[in-house]
Short mmCIF file of C-alpha atoms in Angstrom, two decimals:
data_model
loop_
_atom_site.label_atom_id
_atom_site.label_comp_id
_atom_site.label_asym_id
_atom_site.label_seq_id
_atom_site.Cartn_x
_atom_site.Cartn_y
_atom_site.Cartn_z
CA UNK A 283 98.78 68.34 95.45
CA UNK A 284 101.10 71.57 95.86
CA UNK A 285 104.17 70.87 93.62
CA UNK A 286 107.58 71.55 94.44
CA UNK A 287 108.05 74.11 92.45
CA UNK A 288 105.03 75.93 92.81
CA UNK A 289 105.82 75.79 96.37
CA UNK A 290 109.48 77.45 95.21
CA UNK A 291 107.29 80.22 93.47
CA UNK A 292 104.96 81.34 95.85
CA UNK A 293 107.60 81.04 98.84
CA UNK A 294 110.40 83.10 96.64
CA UNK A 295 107.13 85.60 96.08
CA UNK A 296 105.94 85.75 99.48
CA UNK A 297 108.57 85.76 101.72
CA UNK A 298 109.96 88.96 100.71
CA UNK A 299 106.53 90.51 101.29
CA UNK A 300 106.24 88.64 104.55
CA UNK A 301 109.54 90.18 105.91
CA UNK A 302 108.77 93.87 105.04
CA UNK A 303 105.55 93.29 106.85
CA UNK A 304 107.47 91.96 109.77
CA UNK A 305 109.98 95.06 109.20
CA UNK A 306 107.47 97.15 109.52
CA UNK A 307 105.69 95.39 112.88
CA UNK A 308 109.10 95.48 114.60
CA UNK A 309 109.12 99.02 113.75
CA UNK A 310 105.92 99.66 115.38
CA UNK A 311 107.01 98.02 118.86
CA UNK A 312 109.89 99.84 119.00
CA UNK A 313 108.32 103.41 117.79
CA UNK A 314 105.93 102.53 120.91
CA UNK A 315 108.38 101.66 123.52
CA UNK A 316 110.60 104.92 122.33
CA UNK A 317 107.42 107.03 122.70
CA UNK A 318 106.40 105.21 125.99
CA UNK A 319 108.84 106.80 127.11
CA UNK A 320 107.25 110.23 127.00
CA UNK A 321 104.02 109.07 129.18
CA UNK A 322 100.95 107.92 128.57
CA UNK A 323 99.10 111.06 126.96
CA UNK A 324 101.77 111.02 124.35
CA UNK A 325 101.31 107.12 123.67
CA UNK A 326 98.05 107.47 123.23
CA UNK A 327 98.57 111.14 120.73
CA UNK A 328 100.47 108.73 118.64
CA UNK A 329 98.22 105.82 118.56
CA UNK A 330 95.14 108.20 117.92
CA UNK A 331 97.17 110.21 115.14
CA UNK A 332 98.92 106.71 113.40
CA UNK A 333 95.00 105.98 112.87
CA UNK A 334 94.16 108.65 111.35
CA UNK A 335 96.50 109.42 109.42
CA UNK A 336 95.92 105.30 108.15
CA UNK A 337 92.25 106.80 107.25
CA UNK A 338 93.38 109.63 105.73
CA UNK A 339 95.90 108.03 103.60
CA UNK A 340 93.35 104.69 102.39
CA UNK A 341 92.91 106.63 98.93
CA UNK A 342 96.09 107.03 98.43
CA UNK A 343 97.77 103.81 99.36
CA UNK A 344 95.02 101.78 97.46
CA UNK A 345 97.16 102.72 94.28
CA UNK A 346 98.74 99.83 94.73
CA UNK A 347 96.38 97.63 93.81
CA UNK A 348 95.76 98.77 91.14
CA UNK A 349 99.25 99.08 89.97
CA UNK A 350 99.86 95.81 91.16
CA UNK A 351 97.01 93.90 88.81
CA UNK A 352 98.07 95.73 85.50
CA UNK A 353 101.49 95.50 85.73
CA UNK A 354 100.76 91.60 86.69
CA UNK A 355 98.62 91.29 83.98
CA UNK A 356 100.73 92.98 81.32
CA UNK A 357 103.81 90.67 82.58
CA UNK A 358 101.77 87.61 81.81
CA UNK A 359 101.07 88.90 78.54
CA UNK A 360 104.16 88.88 77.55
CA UNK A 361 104.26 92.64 76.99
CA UNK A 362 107.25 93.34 80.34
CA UNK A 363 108.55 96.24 78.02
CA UNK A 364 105.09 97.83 79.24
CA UNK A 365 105.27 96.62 82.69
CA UNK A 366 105.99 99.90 84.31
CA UNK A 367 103.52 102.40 82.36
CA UNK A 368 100.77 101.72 85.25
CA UNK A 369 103.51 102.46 88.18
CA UNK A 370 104.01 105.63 86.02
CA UNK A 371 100.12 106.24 86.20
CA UNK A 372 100.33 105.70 89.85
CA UNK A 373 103.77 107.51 90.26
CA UNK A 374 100.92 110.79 88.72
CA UNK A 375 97.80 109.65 90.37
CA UNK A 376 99.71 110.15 93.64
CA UNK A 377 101.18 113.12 92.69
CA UNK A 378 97.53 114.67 91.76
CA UNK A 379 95.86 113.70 94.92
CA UNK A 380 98.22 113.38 97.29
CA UNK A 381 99.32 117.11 97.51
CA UNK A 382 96.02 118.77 97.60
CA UNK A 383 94.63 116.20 100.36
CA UNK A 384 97.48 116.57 102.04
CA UNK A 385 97.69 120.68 102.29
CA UNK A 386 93.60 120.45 102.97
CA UNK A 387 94.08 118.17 105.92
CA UNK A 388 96.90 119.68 107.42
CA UNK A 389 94.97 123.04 107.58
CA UNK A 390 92.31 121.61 109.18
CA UNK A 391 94.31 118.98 111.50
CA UNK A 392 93.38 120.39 114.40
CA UNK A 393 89.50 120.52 114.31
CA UNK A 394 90.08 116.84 113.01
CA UNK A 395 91.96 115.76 115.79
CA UNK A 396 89.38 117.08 118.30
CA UNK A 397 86.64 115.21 116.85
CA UNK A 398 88.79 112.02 117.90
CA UNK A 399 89.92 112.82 121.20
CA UNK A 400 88.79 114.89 124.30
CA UNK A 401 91.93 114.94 126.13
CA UNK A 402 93.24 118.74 125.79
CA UNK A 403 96.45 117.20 126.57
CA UNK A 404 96.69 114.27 123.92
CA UNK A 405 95.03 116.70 121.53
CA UNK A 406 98.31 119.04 121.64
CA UNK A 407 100.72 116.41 121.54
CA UNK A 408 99.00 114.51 118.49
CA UNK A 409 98.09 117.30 116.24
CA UNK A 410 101.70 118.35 115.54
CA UNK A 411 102.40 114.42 114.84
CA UNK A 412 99.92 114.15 112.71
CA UNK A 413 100.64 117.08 110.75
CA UNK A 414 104.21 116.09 109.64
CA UNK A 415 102.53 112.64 109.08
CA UNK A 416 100.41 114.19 106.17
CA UNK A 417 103.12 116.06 105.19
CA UNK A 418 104.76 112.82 103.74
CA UNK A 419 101.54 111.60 101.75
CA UNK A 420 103.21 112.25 98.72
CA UNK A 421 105.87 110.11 99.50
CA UNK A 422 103.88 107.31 100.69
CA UNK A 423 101.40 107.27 97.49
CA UNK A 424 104.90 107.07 95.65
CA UNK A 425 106.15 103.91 97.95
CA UNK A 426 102.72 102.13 97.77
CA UNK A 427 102.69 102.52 94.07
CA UNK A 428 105.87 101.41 94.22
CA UNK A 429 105.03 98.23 96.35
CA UNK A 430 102.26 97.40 94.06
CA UNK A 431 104.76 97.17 90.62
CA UNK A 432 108.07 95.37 92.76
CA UNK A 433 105.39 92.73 93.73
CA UNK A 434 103.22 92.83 90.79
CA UNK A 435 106.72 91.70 88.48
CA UNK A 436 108.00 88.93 90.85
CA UNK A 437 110.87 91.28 92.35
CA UNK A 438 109.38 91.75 95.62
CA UNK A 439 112.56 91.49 97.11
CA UNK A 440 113.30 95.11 96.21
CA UNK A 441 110.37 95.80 98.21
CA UNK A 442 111.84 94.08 101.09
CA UNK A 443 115.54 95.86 101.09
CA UNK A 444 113.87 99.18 101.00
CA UNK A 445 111.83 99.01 103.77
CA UNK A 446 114.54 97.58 105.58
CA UNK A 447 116.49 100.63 104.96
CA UNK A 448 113.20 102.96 105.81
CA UNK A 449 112.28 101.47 108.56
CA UNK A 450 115.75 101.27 109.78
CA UNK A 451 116.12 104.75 109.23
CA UNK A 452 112.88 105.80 110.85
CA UNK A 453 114.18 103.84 113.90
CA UNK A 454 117.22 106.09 114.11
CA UNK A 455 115.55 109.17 113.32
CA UNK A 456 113.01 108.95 115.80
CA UNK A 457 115.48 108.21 118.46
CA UNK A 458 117.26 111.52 117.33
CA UNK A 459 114.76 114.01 117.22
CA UNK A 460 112.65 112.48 120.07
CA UNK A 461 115.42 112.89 122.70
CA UNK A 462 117.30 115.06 121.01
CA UNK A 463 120.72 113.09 120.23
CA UNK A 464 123.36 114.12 117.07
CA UNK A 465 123.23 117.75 118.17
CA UNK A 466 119.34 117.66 117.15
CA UNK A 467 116.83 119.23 119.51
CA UNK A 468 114.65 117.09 121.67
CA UNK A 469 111.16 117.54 120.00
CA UNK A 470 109.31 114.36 121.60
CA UNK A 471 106.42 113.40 119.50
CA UNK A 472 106.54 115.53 117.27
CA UNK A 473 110.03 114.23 116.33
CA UNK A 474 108.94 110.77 116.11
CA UNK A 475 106.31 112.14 113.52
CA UNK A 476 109.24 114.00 111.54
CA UNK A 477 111.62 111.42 111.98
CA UNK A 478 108.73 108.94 110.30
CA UNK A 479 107.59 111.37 107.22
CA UNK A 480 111.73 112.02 106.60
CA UNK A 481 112.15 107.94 106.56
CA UNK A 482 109.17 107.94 104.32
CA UNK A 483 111.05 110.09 101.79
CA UNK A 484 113.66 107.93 102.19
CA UNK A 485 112.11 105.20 101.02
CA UNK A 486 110.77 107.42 97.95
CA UNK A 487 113.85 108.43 96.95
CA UNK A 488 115.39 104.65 97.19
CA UNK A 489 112.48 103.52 95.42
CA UNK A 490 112.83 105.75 92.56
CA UNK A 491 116.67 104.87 92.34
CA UNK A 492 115.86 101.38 91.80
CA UNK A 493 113.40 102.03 89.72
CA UNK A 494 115.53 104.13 87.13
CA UNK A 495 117.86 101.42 87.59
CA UNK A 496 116.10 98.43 87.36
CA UNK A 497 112.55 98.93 85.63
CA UNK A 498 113.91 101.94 82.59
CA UNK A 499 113.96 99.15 80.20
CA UNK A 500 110.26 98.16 81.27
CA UNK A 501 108.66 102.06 80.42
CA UNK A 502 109.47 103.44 83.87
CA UNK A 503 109.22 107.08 83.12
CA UNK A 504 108.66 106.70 79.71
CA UNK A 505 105.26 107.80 78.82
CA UNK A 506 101.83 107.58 80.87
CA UNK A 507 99.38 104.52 80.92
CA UNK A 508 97.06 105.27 77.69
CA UNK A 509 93.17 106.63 79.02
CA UNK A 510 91.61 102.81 79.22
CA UNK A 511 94.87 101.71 81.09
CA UNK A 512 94.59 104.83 83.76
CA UNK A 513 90.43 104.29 83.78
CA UNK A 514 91.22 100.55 84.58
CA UNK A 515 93.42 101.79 87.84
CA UNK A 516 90.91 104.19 88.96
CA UNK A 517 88.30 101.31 88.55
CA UNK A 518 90.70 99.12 90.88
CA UNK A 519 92.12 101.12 93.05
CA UNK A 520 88.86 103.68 94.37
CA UNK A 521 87.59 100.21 95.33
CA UNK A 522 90.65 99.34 97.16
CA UNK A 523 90.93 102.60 98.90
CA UNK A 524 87.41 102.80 99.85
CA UNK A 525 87.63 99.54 101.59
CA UNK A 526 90.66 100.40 103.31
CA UNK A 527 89.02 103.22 104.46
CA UNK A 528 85.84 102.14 105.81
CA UNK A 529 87.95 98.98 107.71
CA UNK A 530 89.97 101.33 109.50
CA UNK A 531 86.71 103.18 110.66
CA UNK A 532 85.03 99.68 111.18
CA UNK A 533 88.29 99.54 113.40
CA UNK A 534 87.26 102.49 115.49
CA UNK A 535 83.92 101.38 115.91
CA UNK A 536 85.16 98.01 117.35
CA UNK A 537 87.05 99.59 119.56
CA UNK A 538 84.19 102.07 120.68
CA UNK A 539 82.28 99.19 121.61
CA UNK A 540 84.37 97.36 123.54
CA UNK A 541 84.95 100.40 125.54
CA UNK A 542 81.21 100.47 126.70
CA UNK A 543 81.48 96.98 127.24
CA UNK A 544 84.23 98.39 130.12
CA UNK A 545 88.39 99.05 130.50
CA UNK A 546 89.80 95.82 130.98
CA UNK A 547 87.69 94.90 128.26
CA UNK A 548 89.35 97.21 126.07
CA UNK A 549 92.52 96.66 127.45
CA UNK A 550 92.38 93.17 127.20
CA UNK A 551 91.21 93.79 123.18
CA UNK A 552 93.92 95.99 122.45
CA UNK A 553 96.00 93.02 123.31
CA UNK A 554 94.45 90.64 120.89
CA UNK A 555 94.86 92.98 118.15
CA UNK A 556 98.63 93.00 118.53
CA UNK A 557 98.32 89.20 118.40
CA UNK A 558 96.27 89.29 115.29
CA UNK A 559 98.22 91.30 113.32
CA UNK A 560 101.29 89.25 113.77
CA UNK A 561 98.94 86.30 113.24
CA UNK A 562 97.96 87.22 109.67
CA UNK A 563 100.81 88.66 108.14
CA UNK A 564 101.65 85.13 106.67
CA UNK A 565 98.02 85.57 104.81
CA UNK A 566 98.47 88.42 104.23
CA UNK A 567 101.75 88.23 102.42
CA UNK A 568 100.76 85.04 100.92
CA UNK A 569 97.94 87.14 99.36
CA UNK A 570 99.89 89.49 97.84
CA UNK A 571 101.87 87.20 96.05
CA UNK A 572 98.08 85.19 95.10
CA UNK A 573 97.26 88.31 93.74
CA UNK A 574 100.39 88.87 91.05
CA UNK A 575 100.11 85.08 90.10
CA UNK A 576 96.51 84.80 89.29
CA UNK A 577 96.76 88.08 87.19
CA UNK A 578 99.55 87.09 85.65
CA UNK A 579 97.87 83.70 84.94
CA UNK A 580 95.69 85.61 83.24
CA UNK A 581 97.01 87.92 81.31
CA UNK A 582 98.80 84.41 79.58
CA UNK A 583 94.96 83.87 79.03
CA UNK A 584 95.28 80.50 81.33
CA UNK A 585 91.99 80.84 83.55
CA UNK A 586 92.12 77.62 84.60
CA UNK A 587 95.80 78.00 85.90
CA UNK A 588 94.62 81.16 87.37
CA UNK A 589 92.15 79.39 90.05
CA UNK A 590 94.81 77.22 90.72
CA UNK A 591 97.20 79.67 91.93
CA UNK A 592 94.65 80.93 94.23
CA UNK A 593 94.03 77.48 95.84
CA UNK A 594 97.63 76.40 95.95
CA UNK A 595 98.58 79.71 97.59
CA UNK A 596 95.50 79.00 100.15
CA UNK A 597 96.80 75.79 101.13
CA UNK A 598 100.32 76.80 101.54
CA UNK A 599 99.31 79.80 103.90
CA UNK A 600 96.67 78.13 106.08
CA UNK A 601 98.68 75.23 106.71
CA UNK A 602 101.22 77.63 108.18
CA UNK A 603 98.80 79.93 109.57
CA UNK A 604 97.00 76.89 111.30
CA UNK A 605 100.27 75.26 112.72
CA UNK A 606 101.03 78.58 114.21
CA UNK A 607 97.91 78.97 115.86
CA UNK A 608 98.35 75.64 117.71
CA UNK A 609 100.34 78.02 120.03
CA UNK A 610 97.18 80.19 121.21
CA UNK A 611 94.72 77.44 120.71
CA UNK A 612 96.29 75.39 123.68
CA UNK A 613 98.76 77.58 125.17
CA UNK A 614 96.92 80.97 124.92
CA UNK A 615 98.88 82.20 128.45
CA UNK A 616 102.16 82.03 126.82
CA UNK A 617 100.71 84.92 124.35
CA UNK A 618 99.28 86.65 126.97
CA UNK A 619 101.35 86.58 130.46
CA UNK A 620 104.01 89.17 128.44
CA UNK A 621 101.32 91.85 128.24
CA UNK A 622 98.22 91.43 130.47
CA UNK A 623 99.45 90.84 134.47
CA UNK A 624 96.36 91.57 136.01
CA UNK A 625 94.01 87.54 136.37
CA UNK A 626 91.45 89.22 135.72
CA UNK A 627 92.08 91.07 132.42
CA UNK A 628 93.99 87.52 131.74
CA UNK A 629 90.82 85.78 131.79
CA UNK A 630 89.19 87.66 129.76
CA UNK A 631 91.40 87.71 127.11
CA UNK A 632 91.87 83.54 127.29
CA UNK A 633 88.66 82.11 125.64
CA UNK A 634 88.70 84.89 122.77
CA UNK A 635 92.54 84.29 121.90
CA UNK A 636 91.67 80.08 121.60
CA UNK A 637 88.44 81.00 119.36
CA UNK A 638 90.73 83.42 117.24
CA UNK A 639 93.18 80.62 117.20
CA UNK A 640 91.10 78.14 116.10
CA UNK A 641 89.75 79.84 112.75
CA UNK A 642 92.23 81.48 111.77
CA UNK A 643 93.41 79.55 109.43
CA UNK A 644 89.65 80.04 107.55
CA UNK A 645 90.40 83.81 108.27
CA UNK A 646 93.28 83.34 106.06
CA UNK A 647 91.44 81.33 103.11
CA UNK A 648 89.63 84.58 103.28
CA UNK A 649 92.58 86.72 103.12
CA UNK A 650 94.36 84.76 99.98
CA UNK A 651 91.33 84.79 98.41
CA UNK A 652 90.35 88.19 98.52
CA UNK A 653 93.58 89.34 97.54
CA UNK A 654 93.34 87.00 94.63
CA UNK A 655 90.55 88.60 93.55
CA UNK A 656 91.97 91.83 93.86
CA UNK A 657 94.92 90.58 91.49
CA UNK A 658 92.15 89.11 88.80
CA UNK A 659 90.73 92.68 88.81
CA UNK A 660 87.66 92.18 90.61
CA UNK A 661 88.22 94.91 93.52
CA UNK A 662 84.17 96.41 93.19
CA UNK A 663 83.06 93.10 94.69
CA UNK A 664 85.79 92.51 97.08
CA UNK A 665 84.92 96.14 98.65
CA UNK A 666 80.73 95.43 98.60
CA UNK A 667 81.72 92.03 100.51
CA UNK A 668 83.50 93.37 102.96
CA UNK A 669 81.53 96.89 103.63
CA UNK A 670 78.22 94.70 104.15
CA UNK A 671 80.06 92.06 106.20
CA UNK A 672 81.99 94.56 108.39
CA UNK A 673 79.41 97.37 108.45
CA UNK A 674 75.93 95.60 108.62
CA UNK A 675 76.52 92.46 109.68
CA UNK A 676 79.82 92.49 112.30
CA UNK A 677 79.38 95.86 114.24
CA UNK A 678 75.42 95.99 114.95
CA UNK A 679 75.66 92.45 116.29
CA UNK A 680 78.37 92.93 118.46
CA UNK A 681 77.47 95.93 119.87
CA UNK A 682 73.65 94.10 120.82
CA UNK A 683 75.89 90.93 121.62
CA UNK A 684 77.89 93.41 123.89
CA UNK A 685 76.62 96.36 125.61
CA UNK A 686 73.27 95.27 124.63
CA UNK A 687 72.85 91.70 126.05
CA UNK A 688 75.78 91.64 128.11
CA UNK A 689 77.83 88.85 126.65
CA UNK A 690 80.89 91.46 127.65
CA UNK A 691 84.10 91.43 125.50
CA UNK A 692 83.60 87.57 124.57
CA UNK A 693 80.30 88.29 123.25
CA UNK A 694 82.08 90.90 121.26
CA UNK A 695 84.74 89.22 119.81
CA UNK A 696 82.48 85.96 118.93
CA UNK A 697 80.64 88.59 116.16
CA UNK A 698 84.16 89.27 115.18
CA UNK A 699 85.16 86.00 114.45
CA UNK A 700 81.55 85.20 112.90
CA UNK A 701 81.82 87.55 110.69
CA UNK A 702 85.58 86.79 109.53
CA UNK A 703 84.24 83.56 108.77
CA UNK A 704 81.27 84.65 106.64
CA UNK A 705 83.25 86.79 104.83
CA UNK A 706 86.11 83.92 103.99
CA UNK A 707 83.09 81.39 102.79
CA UNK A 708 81.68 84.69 100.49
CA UNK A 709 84.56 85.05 99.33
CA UNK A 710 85.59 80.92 98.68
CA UNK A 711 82.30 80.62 96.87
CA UNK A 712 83.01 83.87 94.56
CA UNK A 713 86.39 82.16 93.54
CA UNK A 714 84.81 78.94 92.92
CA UNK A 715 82.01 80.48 90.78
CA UNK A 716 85.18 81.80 88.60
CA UNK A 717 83.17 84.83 86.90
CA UNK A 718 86.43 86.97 87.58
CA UNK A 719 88.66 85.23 85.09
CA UNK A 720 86.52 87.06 82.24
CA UNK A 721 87.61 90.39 83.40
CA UNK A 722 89.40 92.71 81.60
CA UNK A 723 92.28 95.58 82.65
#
């Protein structure tokens, strides 16, 4: 049984995480409605340029991870005066790739954004936004890295105040410079992109306040990781970044497919999405936090305690993932009257949402225990399972399940579920085995 105060750990872990993940969805609605605004080409400019800008980042943001299982693990040695030497190797691994990239990609922004969209129209609107996007990869390398040490040293609720402020920020800076208020010119979307990369900065600079406040005593800008410490977060986060890559692309595809299947189809998907990603953000939070206590456990050279951080975290976040979904399992046109108004596109959407409902709380057994694994160093495996889930097994079936056979969207999003499920057994059966509590970082 989950203890009391194991319960009082993981919630006092998670729930900061979980907040700055809800921050950052409220921030999305209301970046959308603001841009709405502007018409449809320009929605869609920003959608297509948020994406790729997500893929173009993946290398950069998977610092975390790698920050987050070394400082973890050095915490549970007992060594916390070392704590922040791997934020300082991410702090320069950031720095080193981030700047290049970025200058690269914003030369070529153009001829990238063309390959993704056909629409003269959404192609000028999205390449400026995606430009001053780029322009901020610094900055986000710097909060991710950031992210990965705040959570990594149970203090995630710094984490949580300063993307409050960011995202905050962002809110008022795109309503400035997209409509031009304070005296500032109306720019439209490219404000809301420049209003996003200056909250971005924002959050950089607050970060690295709090950091010179907060972690100095812990070797925050005191010296680099030595060479086996900064090999160790290029052998966990490349893995990370890699995956994060090839699941936003895997993301694209899905999408690609449902629009052969037709445009309700894909309306209807984009729909389910939404509802998915507010869905999971309790597994996904509650991952996070898995991952800092099982390296942690760890690094205190207590395997056994380890695996049982993984499990208790499990059970905690699919029993509140799986009450939630109670909602969509038998009331799935509450969810879906606010955004689909057409029966038709309702319908579609109704025996998908139930399905998605129904396993997501093994979806998020697969979540905690991925993450998990991250946090115990094994990120190699963790990307192989979920490249050869996502990319050989999910998207040839449903595109034969699909356009193929003609099982339409619910064909589609059956392969989708399939293969969530899969991938949370793989990954159950990995933890079980318990091979990752001999690695070292």
């Amino acid at each position: 049984m989950l203890t009391p105060d194991r319960r009082t750990r993981i919630l006092t872990l998670a729930l900061p995480i979980i907040g700055g993940m809800v921050s950052q969805n409220v921030l999305n609605l209301v970046d959308t409605a603001m841009v709405g605004v502007l018409g449809v080409a320009a929605l869609a400019a920003v959608g297509m340029a948020s994406f790729a800008n997500f893929m173009a980042s993946a290398f950069i943001t998977g610092l975390s991870a790698g920050v987050q299982a070394i400082a973890a693990r050095r915490l549970g040695e007992g060594r916390e005066s070392e704590t922040a030497r791997p934020l300082n190797g991410g702090l320069l691994l950031a720095l080193v790739l981030a700047i290049p990239l970025s200058v690269i990609l914003i030369a070529f922004a153009g001829e990238i954004f063309g390959l993704l969209v056909d629409d003269p129209e959404v192609v000028g609107l999205g390449v400026p936004y995606f430009r001053a996007r780029l322009a901020a990869m610094l900055a986000l390398g710097v909060n991710f890295a950031f992210r990965g040490y705040w959570n990594g040293v149970n203090m995630s609720k710094v984490y949580l105040r300063t993307l409050l402020v960011m995202h905050g920020s962002n809110i008022v800076l795109n309503w400035a410079l997209i409509f031009g208020h304070f005296g500032l010119p109306a720019l439209g979307v490219a404000g809301a992109g420049i209003g996003s990369a200056i909250a971005t900065f924002i959050g950089s600079a607050l970060y690295l306040f709090q950091g010179w406040k907060l972690a100095r005593a812990n070797g925050f800008l005191r010296g680099l990781p030595d060479r086996t410490t900064m090999l160790s977060m290029l052998r966990l986060s490349i893995p990370t970044g890699v995956q994060q890559f090839f699941f936003a692309a895997g993301l694209t595809a899905f999408f690609w497919i449902l629009g052969r299947v037709g445009t309700a189809e894909l309306a209807a998907s984009n729909v389910l999405v939404q509802l998915l990603l507010v869905a999971i953000l309790p597994g996904l939070g509650s991952g996070m936090a898995a991952a800092s206590l099982v390296s942690q456990a760890l690094g205190r050279k207590e395997p056994e305690d380890a695996v049982a951080w993984g499990w208790d975290v499990a059970k905690l976040a699919t029993s509140a993932v799986g009450l939630m979904a109670l909602v969509g399992l038998f009331f799935p046109d509450l969810l879906l009257r606010p955004f689909l108004h057409d029966g038709q596109t309702l319908e579609l959407a109704r025996v998908p949402l139930r399905v998605l409902a129904a396993t997501m709380s093994i979806d998020t057994l697969g979540m905690v225990l991925m993450n998990s694994l991250l946090g115990a160093g094994d990120n190699i495996r963790v990307m192989v399972v979920t490249l050869v889930t996502q990319w050989v097994l999910f998207l040839p079936i449903a595109f034969v399940m699909g356009p193929v056979l003609g099982f339409g969207m619910t064909g589609v999003w059956l392969a989708h579920i399939g293969y969530r499920v899969i991938q949370a057994l793989v990954f159950t059966v990995i933890w079980r085995a318990g091979s990752w509590t001999r690695i070292h970082i």
